[in-house]
Structures are given as C-alpha cells and as structure tokens.
C-alpha cells in the first residue's frame, strides 16, 4: 500500500548503513518528477524557491507530528493548526467520470487549486487519513538510527521494527551480535 505522505516524508533520505550521507530529495528534479508521476499529480518543475521552502517546512512539520504519534504524544497545537490550514486552503470535491478503457464510472478528487499548492494539500490530506484510528498503530519509524525511514507496518501482529528486514533489520542484528562478541571477549 503506497502512502503519498509517507513517500513525501521519506524524501529526507539518509544512508541506512551509517556513512552519514543524506540527501534532500525535494531538491532532486528527477525524484520530484517520479514522485509526481507515481501519484498522478501535476505541478511545474523546476519549482520556485518559495514552493521549495513551503514543501520543506511542510515535511518538517509532518515529520514532527509523526514522531509525536509514534511516541504516543499529542501534536503541538501550532502544528495541528497549520495542518488544518493547509487542508482548508484547497478544498476538494468528488467528480464522477466515465472511463472508456474500464467500461465504467469512477470517482476522482478535484479542486479549483492547481500546481504545488494542490500537491501540498493532497499530501496534508494523505497525512490526515493516516491519522485515522485503524492506521495509527501501524505507523512506524525504522529503529535503525541511521535510517529513520517512515513505514506502514502491514504485518499481522504489528511488531515490525525496521523499514526492511533484509537491509536495516539484518544490519542491526549484525551490529548487536558484534557488540555481544566484544563484551564477551
């Protein structure tokens, strides 16, 4: 299951292996283009400086809010007010379309807004949907301090600790094993 807001939050990439390398993918035109295409969003590229600053601010705010959720804390009132302000700026309505290829009707969210303001509102809407009670305990942040990737835990018992068991999970298990070996010897 793909989440627009989770992919957006993970645009703050960090090398999970611990090299210290990091990349703000919001500055990467190729990544932005792929992100927009994946979620069927339309916005001008390259984006202007004001939009870039607003996107970065939104990502930082959503990250702070998500970390509060994972800790079981409440949001700061200012963060919640800003999220609601972002949602109110570009109201959506449903539109019904006929799709020849599918031979039927489907619903589409539509808005008078366009471009990056609409993209930011859709990210905020995706985040708001993620806060629904059935999703809250499935929102996780990778236990690998070098990674901190946001992921949605789809496991039945909801106990995943790492974004990917084969990468971060294996790395962390090896690190713990080596620590125990040092303590023994």
C-alpha positions as semicolon CSV with decimal commas, in nm:
position;residue;x (nm);y (nm);z (nm)
1;X;0,000;0,000;0,000
2;X;0,152;0,333;-0,103
3;X;0,101;0,646;0,103
4;X;0,162;0,984;-0,056
5;X;0,255;1,142;0,277
6;X;0,497;0,861;0,372
7;X;0,683;0,884;0,041
8;X;0,694;1,260;0,087
9;X;0,833;1,225;0,442
10;X;1,095;0,980;0,314
11;X;1,224;1,242;0,068
12;X;1,463;1,319;0,355
13;X;1,690;1,028;0,263
14;X;1,968;0,907;0,493
15;X;2,219;0,630;0,428
16;X;2,090;0,343;0,640
17;X;2,440;0,186;0,653
18;X;2,574;0,466;0,873
19;X;2,802;0,657;0,634
20;X;2,639;0,984;0,740
21;X;2,537;1,064;0,382
22;X;2,199;1,229;0,341
23;X;2,001;1,376;0,055
24;X;1,710;1,617;0,047
25;X;1,526;1,462;-0,246
26;X;1,299;1,766;-0,269
27;X;1,597;1,930;-0,441
28;X;1,629;1,646;-0,693
29;X;1,423;1,719;-1,008
30;X;1,431;1,357;-1,122
31;X;1,299;1,235;-0,786
32;X;1,028;1,506;-0,782
33;X;0,918;1,416;-1,134
34;X;0,893;1,047;-1,041
35;X;0,707;1,134;-0,718
36;X;0,451;1,344;-0,907
37;X;0,410;1,076;-1,174
38;X;0,367;0,796;-0,917
39;X;0,076;0,976;-0,752
40;X;-0,065;1,125;-1,075
41;X;-0,003;1,481;-0,955
42;X;0,071;1,782;-1,171
43;X;0,297;2,069;-1,072
44;X;0,557;2,279;-1,255
45;X;0,922;2,173;-1,247
46;X;1,161;2,313;-1,160
47;X;0,972;2,454;-0,866
48;X;1,032;2,810;-0,749
49;X;1,217;2,897;-0,428
50;X;0,900;2,980;-0,232
51;X;0,737;2,646;-0,316
52;X;1,057;2,461;-0,226
53;X;1,068;2,637;0,112
54;X;0,699;2,563;0,175
55;X;0,744;2,194;0,088
56;X;1,045;2,167;0,319
57;X;0,852;2,336;0,600
58;X;0,557;2,101;0,544
59;X;0,785;1,797;0,553
60;X;0,949;1,912;0,879
61;X;0,610;1,978;1,038
62;X;0,463;1,643;0,931
63;X;0,776;1,464;1,050
64;X;0,749;1,631;1,390
65;X;0,381;1,532;1,408
66;X;0,452;1,174;1,302
67;X;0,726;1,138;1,563
68;X;0,476;1,255;1,826
69;X;0,226;0,991;1,708
70;X;0,487;0,716;1,725
71;X;0,584;0,822;2,080
72;X;0,216;0,832;2,178
73;X;0,225;1,207;2,237
74;X;-0,018;1,475;2,125
75;X;0,068;1,720;1,849
76;X;0,173;2,071;1,929
77;X;-0,133;2,296;1,882
78;X;0,059;2,507;1,630
79;X;0,136;2,200;1,415
80;X;-0,225;2,085;1,420
81;X;-0,345;2,436;1,330
82;X;-0,101;2,451;1,036
83;X;-0,211;2,108;0,911
84;X;-0,574;2,222;0,921
85;X;-0,481;2,547;0,748
86;X;-0,314;2,352;0,466
87;X;-0,624;2,136;0,430
88;X;-0,857;2,440;0,422
89;X;-0,661;2,625;0,152
90;X;-0,753;2,383;-0,123
91;X;-1,088;2,214;-0,065
92;X;-1,161;1,901;-0,268
93;X;-1,481;1,773;-0,415
94;X;-1,566;1,444;-0,580
95;X;-1,621;1,424;-0,951
96;X;-1,765;1,125;-1,137
97;X;-1,600;1,031;-1,466
98;X;-1,673;0,769;-1,729
99;X;-1,364;0,572;-1,827
100;X;-1,394;0,402;-2,168
101;X;-1,096;0,170;-2,110
102;X;-1,252;0,041;-1,789
103;X;-1,607;0,048;-1,926
104;X;-1,749;0,221;-1,624
105;X;-1,756;0,511;-1,386
106;X;-1,506;0,610;-1,124
107;X;-1,465;0,887;-0,872
108;X;-1,192;1,145;-0,884
109;X;-1,100;1,410;-0,629
110;X;-1,100;1,752;-0,786
111;X;-1,011;2,102;-0,670
112;X;-1,002;2,458;-0,801
113;X;-0,639;2,480;-0,688
114;X;-0,354;2,353;-0,900
115;X;0,022;2,308;-0,901
116;X;0,225;2,289;-0,582
117;X;-0,044;2,430;-0,352
118;X;-0,269;2,142;-0,461
119;X;0,014;1,889;-0,420
120;X;0,081;2,017;-0,066
121;X;-0,290;1,994;0,019
122;X;-0,304;1,638;-0,112
123;X;0,000;1,547;0,098
124;X;-0,172;1,701;0,402
125;X;-0,493;1,509;0,320
126;X;-0,297;1,184;0,292
127;X;-0,137;1,256;0,631
128;X;-0,479;1,331;0,784
129;X;-0,608;0,998;0,650
130;X;-0,306;0,821;0,801
131;X;-0,412;0,954;1,144
132;X;-0,734;0,750;1,137
133;X;-0,753;0,510;1,434
134;X;-0,712;0,197;1,220
135;X;-0,376;0,325;1,091
136;X;-0,220;0,486;1,400
137;X;-0,053;0,179;1,547
138;X;0,078;0,079;1,204
139;X;0,278;0,398;1,151
140;X;0,641;0,327;1,236
141;X;0,984;0,485;1,213
142;X;1,272;0,248;1,144
143;X;1,465;0,159;1,463
144;X;1,793;0,199;1,273
145;X;1,908;0,543;1,394
146;X;2,099;0,593;1,068
147;X;1,785;0,533;0,862
148;X;1,474;0,663;1,045
149;X;1,262;0,578;0,737
150;X;0,887;0,610;0,787
151;X;0,689;0,297;0,701
152;X;0,343;0,147;0,735
153;X;0,358;-0,182;0,926
154;X;0,136;-0,425;0,740
155;X;0,240;-0,725;0,948
156;X;-0,045;-0,907;1,120
157;X;0,088;-0,856;1,473
158;X;0,224;-0,502;1,407
159;X;0,567;-0,561;1,559
160;X;0,799;-0,466;1,272
161;X;1,089;-0,254;1,390
162;X;1,274;-0,189;1,066
163;X;1,169;-0,048;0,732
164;X;1,321;-0,352;0,560
165;X;1,418;-0,667;0,747
166;X;1,676;-0,762;0,483
167;X;1,858;-0,429;0,494
168;X;1,814;-0,237;0,820
169;X;1,695;-0,539;1,017
170;X;1,992;-0,752;0,914
171;X;2,237;-0,465;0,972
172;X;2,103;-0,402;1,324
173;X;2,113;-0,773;1,412
174;X;2,476;-0,795;1,295
175;X;2,566;-0,484;1,497
176;X;2,405;-0,632;1,811
177;X;2,585;-0,963;1,754
178;X;2,921;-0,785;1,722
179;X;2,853;-0,582;2,039
180;X;2,783;-0,902;2,233
181;X;3,104;-1,058;2,094
182;X;3,305;-0,754;2,211
183;X;3,153;-0,776;2,558
184;X;3,242;-1,145;2,583
185;X;3,591;-1,112;2,461
